[in-house]
Coordinates of C-alpha atoms in Angstrom, one line a residue:
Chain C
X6 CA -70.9 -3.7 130.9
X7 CA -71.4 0.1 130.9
X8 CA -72.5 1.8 134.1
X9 CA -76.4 2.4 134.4
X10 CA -77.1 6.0 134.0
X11 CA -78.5 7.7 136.9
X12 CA -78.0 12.3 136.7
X13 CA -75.0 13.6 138.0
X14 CA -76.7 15.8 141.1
X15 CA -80.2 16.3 142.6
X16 CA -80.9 19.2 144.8
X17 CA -83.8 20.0 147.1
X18 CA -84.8 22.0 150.0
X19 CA -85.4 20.6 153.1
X20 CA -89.5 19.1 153.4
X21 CA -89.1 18.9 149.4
X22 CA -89.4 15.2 147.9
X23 CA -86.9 14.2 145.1
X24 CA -86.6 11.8 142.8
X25 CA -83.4 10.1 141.2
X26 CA -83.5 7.9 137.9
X27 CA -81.6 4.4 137.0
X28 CA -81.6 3.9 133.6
X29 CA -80.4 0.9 132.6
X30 CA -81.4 -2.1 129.2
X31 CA -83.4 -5.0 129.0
X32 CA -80.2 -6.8 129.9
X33 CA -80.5 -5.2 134.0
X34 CA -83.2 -3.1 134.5
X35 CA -85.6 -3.6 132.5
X36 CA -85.1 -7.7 133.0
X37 CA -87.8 -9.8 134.1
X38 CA -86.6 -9.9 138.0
X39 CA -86.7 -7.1 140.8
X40 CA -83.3 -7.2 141.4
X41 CA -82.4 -3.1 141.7
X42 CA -81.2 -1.9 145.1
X43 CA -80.3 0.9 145.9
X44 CA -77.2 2.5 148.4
X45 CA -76.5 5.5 150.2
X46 CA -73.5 6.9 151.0
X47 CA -72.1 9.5 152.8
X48 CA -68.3 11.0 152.6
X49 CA -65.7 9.1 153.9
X50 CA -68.8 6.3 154.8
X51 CA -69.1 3.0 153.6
X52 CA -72.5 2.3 151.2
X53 CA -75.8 1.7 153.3
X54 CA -78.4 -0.7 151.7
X55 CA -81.9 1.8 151.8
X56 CA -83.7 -0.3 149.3
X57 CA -84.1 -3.9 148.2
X58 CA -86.3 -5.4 145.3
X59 CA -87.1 -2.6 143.5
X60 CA -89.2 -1.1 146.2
X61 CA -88.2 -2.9 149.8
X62 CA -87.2 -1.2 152.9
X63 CA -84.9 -2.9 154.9
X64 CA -85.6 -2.7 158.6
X65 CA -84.6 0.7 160.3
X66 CA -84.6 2.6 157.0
X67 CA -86.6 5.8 157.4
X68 CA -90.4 5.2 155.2
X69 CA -89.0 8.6 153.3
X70 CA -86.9 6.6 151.3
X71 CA -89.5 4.3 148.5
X72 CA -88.3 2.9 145.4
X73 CA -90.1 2.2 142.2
X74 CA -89.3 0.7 138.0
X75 CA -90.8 1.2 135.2
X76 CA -89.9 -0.5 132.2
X77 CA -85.8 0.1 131.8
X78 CA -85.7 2.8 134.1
X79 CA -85.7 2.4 138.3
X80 CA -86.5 5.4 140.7
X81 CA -85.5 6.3 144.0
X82 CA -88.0 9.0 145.6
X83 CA -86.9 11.1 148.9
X84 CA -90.0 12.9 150.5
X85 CA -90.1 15.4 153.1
X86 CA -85.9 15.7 152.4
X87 CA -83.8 16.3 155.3
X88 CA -80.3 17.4 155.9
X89 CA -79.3 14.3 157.0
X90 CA -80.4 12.8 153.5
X91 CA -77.2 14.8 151.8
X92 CA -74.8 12.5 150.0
X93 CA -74.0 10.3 147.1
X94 CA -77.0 7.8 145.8
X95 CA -76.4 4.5 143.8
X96 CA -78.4 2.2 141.6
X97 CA -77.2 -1.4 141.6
X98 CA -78.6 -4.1 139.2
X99 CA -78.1 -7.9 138.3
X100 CA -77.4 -8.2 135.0
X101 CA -77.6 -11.0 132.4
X102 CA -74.8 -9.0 130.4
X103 CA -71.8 -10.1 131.7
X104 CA -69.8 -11.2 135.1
X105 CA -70.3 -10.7 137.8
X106 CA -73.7 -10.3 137.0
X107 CA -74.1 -7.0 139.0
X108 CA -73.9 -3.5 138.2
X109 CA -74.3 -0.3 139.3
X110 CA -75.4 3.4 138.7
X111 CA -72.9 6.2 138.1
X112 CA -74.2 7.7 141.6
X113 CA -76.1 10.7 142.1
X114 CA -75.2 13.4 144.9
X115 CA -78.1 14.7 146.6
X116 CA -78.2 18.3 148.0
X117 CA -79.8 19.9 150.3
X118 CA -80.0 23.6 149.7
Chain H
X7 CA -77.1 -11.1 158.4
X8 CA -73.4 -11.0 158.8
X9 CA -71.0 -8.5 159.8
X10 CA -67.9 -7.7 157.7
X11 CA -64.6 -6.2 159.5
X12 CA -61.9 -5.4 156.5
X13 CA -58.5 -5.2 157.2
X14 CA -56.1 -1.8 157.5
X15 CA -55.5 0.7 154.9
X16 CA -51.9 0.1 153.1
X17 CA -49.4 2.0 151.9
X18 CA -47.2 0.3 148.8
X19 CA -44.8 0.9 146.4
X20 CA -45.5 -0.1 142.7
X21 CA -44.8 -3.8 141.9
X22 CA -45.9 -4.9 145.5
X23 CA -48.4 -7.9 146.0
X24 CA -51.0 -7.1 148.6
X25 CA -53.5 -9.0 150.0
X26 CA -56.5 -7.2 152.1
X27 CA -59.2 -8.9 154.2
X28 CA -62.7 -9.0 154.8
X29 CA -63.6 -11.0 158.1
X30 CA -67.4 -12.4 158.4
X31 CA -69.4 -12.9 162.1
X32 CA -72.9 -13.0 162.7
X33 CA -74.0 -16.2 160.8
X34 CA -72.9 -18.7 158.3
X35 CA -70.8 -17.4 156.3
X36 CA -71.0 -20.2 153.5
X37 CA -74.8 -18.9 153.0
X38 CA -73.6 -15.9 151.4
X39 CA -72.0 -14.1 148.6
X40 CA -69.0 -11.8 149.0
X41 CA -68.2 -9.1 146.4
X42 CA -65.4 -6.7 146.3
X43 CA -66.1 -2.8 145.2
X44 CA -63.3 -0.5 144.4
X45 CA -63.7 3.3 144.8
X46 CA -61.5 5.3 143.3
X47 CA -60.6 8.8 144.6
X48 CA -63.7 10.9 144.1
X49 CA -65.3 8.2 141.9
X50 CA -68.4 6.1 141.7
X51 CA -68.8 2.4 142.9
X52 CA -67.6 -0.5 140.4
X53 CA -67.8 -4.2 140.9
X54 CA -64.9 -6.3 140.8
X55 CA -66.0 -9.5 141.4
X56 CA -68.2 -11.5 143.9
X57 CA -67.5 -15.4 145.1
X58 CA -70.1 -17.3 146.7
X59 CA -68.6 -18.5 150.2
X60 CA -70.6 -21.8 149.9
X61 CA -68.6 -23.3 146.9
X62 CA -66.5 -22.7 143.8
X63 CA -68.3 -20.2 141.9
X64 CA -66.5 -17.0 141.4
X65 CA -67.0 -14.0 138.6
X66 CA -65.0 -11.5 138.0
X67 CA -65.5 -8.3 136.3
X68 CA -63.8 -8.5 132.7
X69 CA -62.0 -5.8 133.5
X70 CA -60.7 -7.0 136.7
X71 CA -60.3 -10.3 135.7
X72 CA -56.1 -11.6 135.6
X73 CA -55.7 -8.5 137.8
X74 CA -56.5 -9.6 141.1
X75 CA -57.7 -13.0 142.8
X76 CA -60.7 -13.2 144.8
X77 CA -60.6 -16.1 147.1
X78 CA -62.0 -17.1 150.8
X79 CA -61.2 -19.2 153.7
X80 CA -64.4 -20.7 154.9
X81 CA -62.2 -21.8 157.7
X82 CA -62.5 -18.4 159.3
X83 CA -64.8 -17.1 157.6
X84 CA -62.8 -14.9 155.8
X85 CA -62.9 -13.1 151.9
X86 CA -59.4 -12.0 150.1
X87 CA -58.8 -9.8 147.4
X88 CA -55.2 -9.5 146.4
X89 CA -53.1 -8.1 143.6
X90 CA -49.4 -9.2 142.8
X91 CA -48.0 -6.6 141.5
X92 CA -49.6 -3.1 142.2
X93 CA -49.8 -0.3 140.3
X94 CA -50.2 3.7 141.5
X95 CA -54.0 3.3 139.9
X96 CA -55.1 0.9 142.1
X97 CA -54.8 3.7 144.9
X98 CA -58.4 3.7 146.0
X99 CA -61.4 2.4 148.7
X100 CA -61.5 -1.5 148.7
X101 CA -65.1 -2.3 150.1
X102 CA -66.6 -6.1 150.6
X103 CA -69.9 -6.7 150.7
X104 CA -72.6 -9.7 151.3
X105 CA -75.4 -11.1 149.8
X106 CA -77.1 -14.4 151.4
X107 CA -77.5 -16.8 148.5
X108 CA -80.7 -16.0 146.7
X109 CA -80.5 -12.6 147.5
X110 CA -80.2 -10.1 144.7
X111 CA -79.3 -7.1 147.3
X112 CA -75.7 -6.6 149.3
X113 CA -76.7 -6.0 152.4
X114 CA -74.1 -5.8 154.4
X115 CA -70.6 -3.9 153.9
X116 CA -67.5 -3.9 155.6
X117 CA -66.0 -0.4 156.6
X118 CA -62.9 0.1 153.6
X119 CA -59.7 -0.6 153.4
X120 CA -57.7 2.7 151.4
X121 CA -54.9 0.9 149.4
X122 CA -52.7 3.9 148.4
X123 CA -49.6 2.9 145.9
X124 CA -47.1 5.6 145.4
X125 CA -43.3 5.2 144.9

């Protein structure tokens, strides 16, 4: 099971929005379920659930972060970026493909310039 | 949703076995799914496999699998990853993390446990 494809780095300044692709197959993504999350982390952090379902917020996650999918791709939008939002973004996915049934992104770092 | 506290970082020599922890408060823990996520130095996430706390099932990722043994105590409400014989690549961030049954998200995450294996 290859890693979905998300780009390598996303820059914006602060107030900005930005928006990171998950590109995945019928076989994740583009499945007939809503099951894409998404994680941040920052360095030496461990991953933070931001979104659930495709487009959930879990309580106490700022209503900057929104999620969205379109077909075989997922998006994670950022608007009105703050410093605070620098650091490494992840895609996960279940997957009919193989075990265990989950996959993620290749991550994304996010900068604020 | 529950809490995950993982155990210590370690420092081994190749051909060690190792065993790390991942300890579960905060509710039942047989209602959820644990997974284990390695992070390799500078790397992304990947999924080694996940074991639902409630019963038998375990899956692990093919390239994971006959490396390490994913297991759980529901006893004390505990999750283990472990490795009999180490090698200097398996030097990275261990991370579990839970999904209640049902759920398609993994909510919850324990801190890390940094495994470094040098001779």
């Amino acid at each position: 099971q290859s890693a979905l494809t998300q780009p390598a780095s996303v820059s914006g300044s602060p107030g900005q929005s930005i928006t990171i692709s998950c590109t995945g197959t019928y076989s994740d993504v583009g499945g007939h379920h809503n099951s894409v999350s998404w994680y941040q982390q920052h360095p030496g952090k461990a991953p933070k659930l931001i979104i659930s379902d495709v487009s959930h917020r879990p309580s106490g996650v700022s209503n900057r972060f929104s999620g969205s999918k379109s077909a075989n791709t997922a998006t994670l939008t950022i608007s009105g970026l703050q410093a605070e939002d620098e650091g490494d973004y992840y895609c996960n996915s279940y997957t009919t493909s193989n075990s265990p049934n989950y996959v993620f992104g290749t991550g994304t770092r996010v900068t604020v310039l | 949703e529950v809490q995950l506290v993982q155990s210590g970082a370690e420092v081994k020599k190749p051909g060690e076995s190792l065993k790390i922890s991942c300890e579960c408060s905060g509710d039942s823990f047989t209602n959820y799914w644990i997974g284990w996520v390695r992070q390799m130095p500078g790397k992304g996430l990947e999924w080694m496999g996940i074991i639902y706390a409630g019963g038998s099932d375990t899956r692990y990722s093919p390239y994971f699998q006959g490396q390490v043994i994913i297991s759980v105590d529901r006893s004390i409400s505990t999750a283990y990853l472990q490795w009999s014989s180490l090698e200097a690549s398996d030097t990275a961030i261990y991370y579990c993390a839970s999904a209640r049954n049902g759920n398609s998200y993994w909510h919850s995450w324990g801190q890390g446990a940094l495994v470094t294996v040098s001779s």
